[in-house]
């Protein structure tokens, strides 16, 4: 059976290139492209005693994180902890809003008016 992809290992292999200091370590165009790469992940999706993902292990590897806002995943404590973790690792923070669908993890179609959608975000 094939091994599952390991994003941490892939990023680990790129890290030396990203940290290279020589003027032509990768070639100026390749190095510039790697330095502009935004590695983003959805995070903060744990809820109560239910743990989803491993934010503490992933956070040092990303440059930005979309943090679940508590409607499809996450809760106030998880949101606060994930924000603190992002700040600690100097990771840019974005919001990951959704419709109120904890049971369906945001995957179900929910009928809402534009005004309701605005209020939820």
PDB file of C-alpha atoms in Angstrom:
ATOM      1  CA  UNK A   1       0.000   0.000   0.000  1.00  0.00           C
ATOM      2  CA  UNK A   2       1.281   3.497  -0.857  1.00  0.00           C
ATOM      3  CA  UNK A   3       2.329   5.774   1.965  1.00  0.00           C
ATOM      4  CA  UNK A   4       0.113   8.779   2.676  1.00  0.00           C
ATOM      5  CA  UNK A   5       1.610  12.127   1.624  1.00  0.00           C
ATOM      6  CA  UNK A   6       3.533  13.833   4.417  1.00  0.00           C
ATOM      7  CA  UNK A   7       3.232  17.641   4.076  1.00  0.00           C
ATOM      8  CA  UNK A   8       5.627  18.192   6.995  1.00  0.00           C
ATOM      9  CA  UNK A   9       8.349  16.230   5.235  1.00  0.00           C
ATOM     10  CA  UNK A  10       7.837  18.160   1.987  1.00  0.00           C
ATOM     11  CA  UNK A  11       8.074  21.499   3.744  1.00  0.00           C
ATOM     12  CA  UNK A  12      11.092  20.245   5.679  1.00  0.00           C
ATOM     13  CA  UNK A  13      12.845  19.521   2.403  1.00  0.00           C
ATOM     14  CA  UNK A  14      12.070  23.053   1.148  1.00  0.00           C
ATOM     15  CA  UNK A  15      13.163  24.794   4.350  1.00  0.00           C
ATOM     16  CA  UNK A  16      16.939  24.769   3.565  1.00  0.00           C
ATOM     17  CA  UNK A  17      16.200  26.352   0.191  1.00  0.00           C
ATOM     18  CA  UNK A  18      14.029  29.003   1.799  1.00  0.00           C
ATOM     19  CA  UNK A  19      16.757  29.780   4.307  1.00  0.00           C
ATOM     20  CA  UNK A  20      19.604  29.804   1.757  1.00  0.00           C
ATOM     21  CA  UNK A  21      21.721  32.929   1.983  1.00  0.00           C
ATOM     22  CA  UNK A  22      23.938  32.712  -1.093  1.00  0.00           C
ATOM     23  CA  UNK A  23      23.070  35.103  -3.946  1.00  0.00           C
ATOM     24  CA  UNK A  24      22.520  32.212  -6.366  1.00  0.00           C
ATOM     25  CA  UNK A  25      21.610  29.405  -3.984  1.00  0.00           C
ATOM     26  CA  UNK A  26      18.680  28.393  -6.177  1.00  0.00           C
ATOM     27  CA  UNK A  27      19.036  30.924  -8.918  1.00  0.00           C
ATOM     28  CA  UNK A  28      17.555  34.337  -8.334  1.00  0.00           C
ATOM     29  CA  UNK A  29      14.213  33.677 -10.066  1.00  0.00           C
ATOM     30  CA  UNK A  30      13.600  30.348  -8.304  1.00  0.00           C
ATOM     31  CA  UNK A  31      14.610  31.751  -4.933  1.00  0.00           C
ATOM     32  CA  UNK A  32      12.371  34.795  -5.374  1.00  0.00           C
ATOM     33  CA  UNK A  33       9.428  32.549  -6.267  1.00  0.00           C
ATOM     34  CA  UNK A  34       9.948  30.380  -3.183  1.00  0.00           C
ATOM     35  CA  UNK A  35      10.179  33.424  -0.938  1.00  0.00           C
ATOM     36  CA  UNK A  36       6.783  34.667  -2.196  1.00  0.00           C
ATOM     37  CA  UNK A  37       5.071  31.341  -1.564  1.00  0.00           C
ATOM     38  CA  UNK A  38       2.271  31.568   1.003  1.00  0.00           C
ATOM     39  CA  UNK A  39       1.825  28.174   2.615  1.00  0.00           C
ATOM     40  CA  UNK A  40      -1.669  28.352   4.115  1.00  0.00           C
ATOM     41  CA  UNK A  41      -3.680  25.926   6.233  1.00  0.00           C
ATOM     42  CA  UNK A  42      -7.130  25.801   7.806  1.00  0.00           C
ATOM     43  CA  UNK A  43      -6.607  25.555  11.554  1.00  0.00           C
ATOM     44  CA  UNK A  44      -8.390  25.880  14.874  1.00  0.00           C
ATOM     45  CA  UNK A  45     -10.978  23.262  13.976  1.00  0.00           C
ATOM     46  CA  UNK A  46     -11.026  21.444  17.316  1.00  0.00           C
ATOM     47  CA  UNK A  47     -14.228  21.771  19.305  1.00  0.00           C
ATOM     48  CA  UNK A  48     -14.555  21.088  23.031  1.00  0.00           C
ATOM     49  CA  UNK A  49     -12.890  17.758  23.779  1.00  0.00           C
ATOM     50  CA  UNK A  50     -12.834  16.793  20.073  1.00  0.00           C
ATOM     51  CA  UNK A  51      -9.357  17.353  18.585  1.00  0.00           C
ATOM     52  CA  UNK A  52      -9.063  17.957  14.851  1.00  0.00           C
ATOM     53  CA  UNK A  53      -5.588  18.177  13.353  1.00  0.00           C
ATOM     54  CA  UNK A  54      -2.346  19.074  15.085  1.00  0.00           C
ATOM     55  CA  UNK A  55      -2.125  22.864  14.988  1.00  0.00           C
ATOM     56  CA  UNK A  56       0.919  23.027  17.275  1.00  0.00           C
ATOM     57  CA  UNK A  57       2.981  20.845  14.925  1.00  0.00           C
ATOM     58  CA  UNK A  58       1.742  22.453  11.711  1.00  0.00           C
ATOM     59  CA  UNK A  59       1.890  26.130  12.732  1.00  0.00           C
ATOM     60  CA  UNK A  60       5.696  26.536  12.491  1.00  0.00           C
ATOM     61  CA  UNK A  61       5.546  25.266   8.890  1.00  0.00           C
ATOM     62  CA  UNK A  62       2.971  27.692   7.449  1.00  0.00           C
ATOM     63  CA  UNK A  63       3.063  31.382   6.609  1.00  0.00           C
ATOM     64  CA  UNK A  64      -0.666  31.999   7.076  1.00  0.00           C
ATOM     65  CA  UNK A  65      -3.529  30.263   8.844  1.00  0.00           C
ATOM     66  CA  UNK A  66      -7.270  30.488   8.288  1.00  0.00           C
ATOM     67  CA  UNK A  67      -8.778  30.028  11.736  1.00  0.00           C
ATOM     68  CA  UNK A  68     -12.223  28.431  12.046  1.00  0.00           C
ATOM     69  CA  UNK A  69     -14.675  30.956  13.467  1.00  0.00           C
ATOM     70  CA  UNK A  70     -16.810  28.559  15.476  1.00  0.00           C
ATOM     71  CA  UNK A  71     -19.780  27.793  13.247  1.00  0.00           C
ATOM     72  CA  UNK A  72     -18.589  24.691  11.376  1.00  0.00           C
ATOM     73  CA  UNK A  73     -15.662  23.976  13.701  1.00  0.00           C
ATOM     74  CA  UNK A  74     -13.737  25.587  16.510  1.00  0.00           C
ATOM     75  CA  UNK A  75     -14.944  27.193  19.716  1.00  0.00           C
ATOM     76  CA  UNK A  76     -13.938  30.362  21.604  1.00  0.00           C
ATOM     77  CA  UNK A  77     -11.130  28.631  23.517  1.00  0.00           C
ATOM     78  CA  UNK A  78      -9.732  26.959  20.422  1.00  0.00           C
ATOM     79  CA  UNK A  79      -9.918  30.215  18.467  1.00  0.00           C
ATOM     80  CA  UNK A  80      -7.990  32.082  21.193  1.00  0.00           C
ATOM     81  CA  UNK A  81      -5.365  29.327  21.499  1.00  0.00           C
ATOM     82  CA  UNK A  82      -4.866  29.150  17.728  1.00  0.00           C
ATOM     83  CA  UNK A  83      -4.517  32.930  17.434  1.00  0.00           C
ATOM     84  CA  UNK A  84      -1.908  32.895  20.236  1.00  0.00           C
ATOM     85  CA  UNK A  85      -0.031  30.067  18.498  1.00  0.00           C
ATOM     86  CA  UNK A  86      -0.042  31.993  15.202  1.00  0.00           C
ATOM     87  CA  UNK A  87       1.276  35.121  16.908  1.00  0.00           C
ATOM     88  CA  UNK A  88       4.008  33.097  18.617  1.00  0.00           C
ATOM     89  CA  UNK A  89       5.172  31.742  15.240  1.00  0.00           C
ATOM     90  CA  UNK A  90       4.665  35.051  13.374  1.00  0.00           C
ATOM     91  CA  UNK A  91       2.048  33.471  11.111  1.00  0.00           C
ATOM     92  CA  UNK A  92      -0.471  35.710   9.320  1.00  0.00           C
ATOM     93  CA  UNK A  93      -4.044  35.171  10.523  1.00  0.00           C
ATOM     94  CA  UNK A  94      -7.170  34.934   8.402  1.00  0.00           C
ATOM     95  CA  UNK A  95     -10.742  34.112   9.318  1.00  0.00           C
ATOM     96  CA  UNK A  96     -12.436  30.926   8.131  1.00  0.00           C
ATOM     97  CA  UNK A  97     -16.124  31.785   8.509  1.00  0.00           C
ATOM     98  CA  UNK A  98     -18.912  29.377   7.660  1.00  0.00           C
ATOM     99  CA  UNK A  99     -22.591  28.714   8.099  1.00  0.00           C
ATOM    100  CA  UNK A 100     -23.737  27.285  11.462  1.00  0.00           C
ATOM    101  CA  UNK A 101     -23.248  23.597  10.687  1.00  0.00           C
ATOM    102  CA  UNK A 102     -21.247  21.880  13.433  1.00  0.00           C
ATOM    103  CA  UNK A 103     -23.019  18.575  12.835  1.00  0.00           C
ATOM    104  CA  UNK A 104     -22.170  18.582   9.114  1.00  0.00           C
ATOM    105  CA  UNK A 105     -18.760  20.284   9.473  1.00  0.00           C
ATOM    106  CA  UNK A 106     -19.917  23.000   7.077  1.00  0.00           C
ATOM    107  CA  UNK A 107     -20.583  20.524   4.277  1.00  0.00           C
ATOM    108  CA  UNK A 108     -24.384  20.731   4.106  1.00  0.00           C
ATOM    109  CA  UNK A 109     -26.421  23.179   2.051  1.00  0.00           C
ATOM    110  CA  UNK A 110     -28.205  25.617   4.347  1.00  0.00           C
ATOM    111  CA  UNK A 111     -30.760  28.104   3.114  1.00  0.00           C
ATOM    112  CA  UNK A 112     -29.962  31.558   4.476  1.00  0.00           C
ATOM    113  CA  UNK A 113     -30.819  35.036   3.293  1.00  0.00           C
ATOM    114  CA  UNK A 114     -28.046  37.439   2.285  1.00  0.00           C
ATOM    115  CA  UNK A 115     -28.692  39.354   5.519  1.00  0.00           C
ATOM    116  CA  UNK A 116     -28.281  36.195   7.607  1.00  0.00           C
ATOM    117  CA  UNK A 117     -25.055  35.329   5.767  1.00  0.00           C
ATOM    118  CA  UNK A 118     -23.744  38.832   6.489  1.00  0.00           C
ATOM    119  CA  UNK A 119     -24.626  38.502  10.183  1.00  0.00           C
ATOM    120  CA  UNK A 120     -22.855  35.152  10.427  1.00  0.00           C
ATOM    121  CA  UNK A 121     -19.595  36.512   9.094  1.00  0.00           C
TER     122      UNK A 121
END
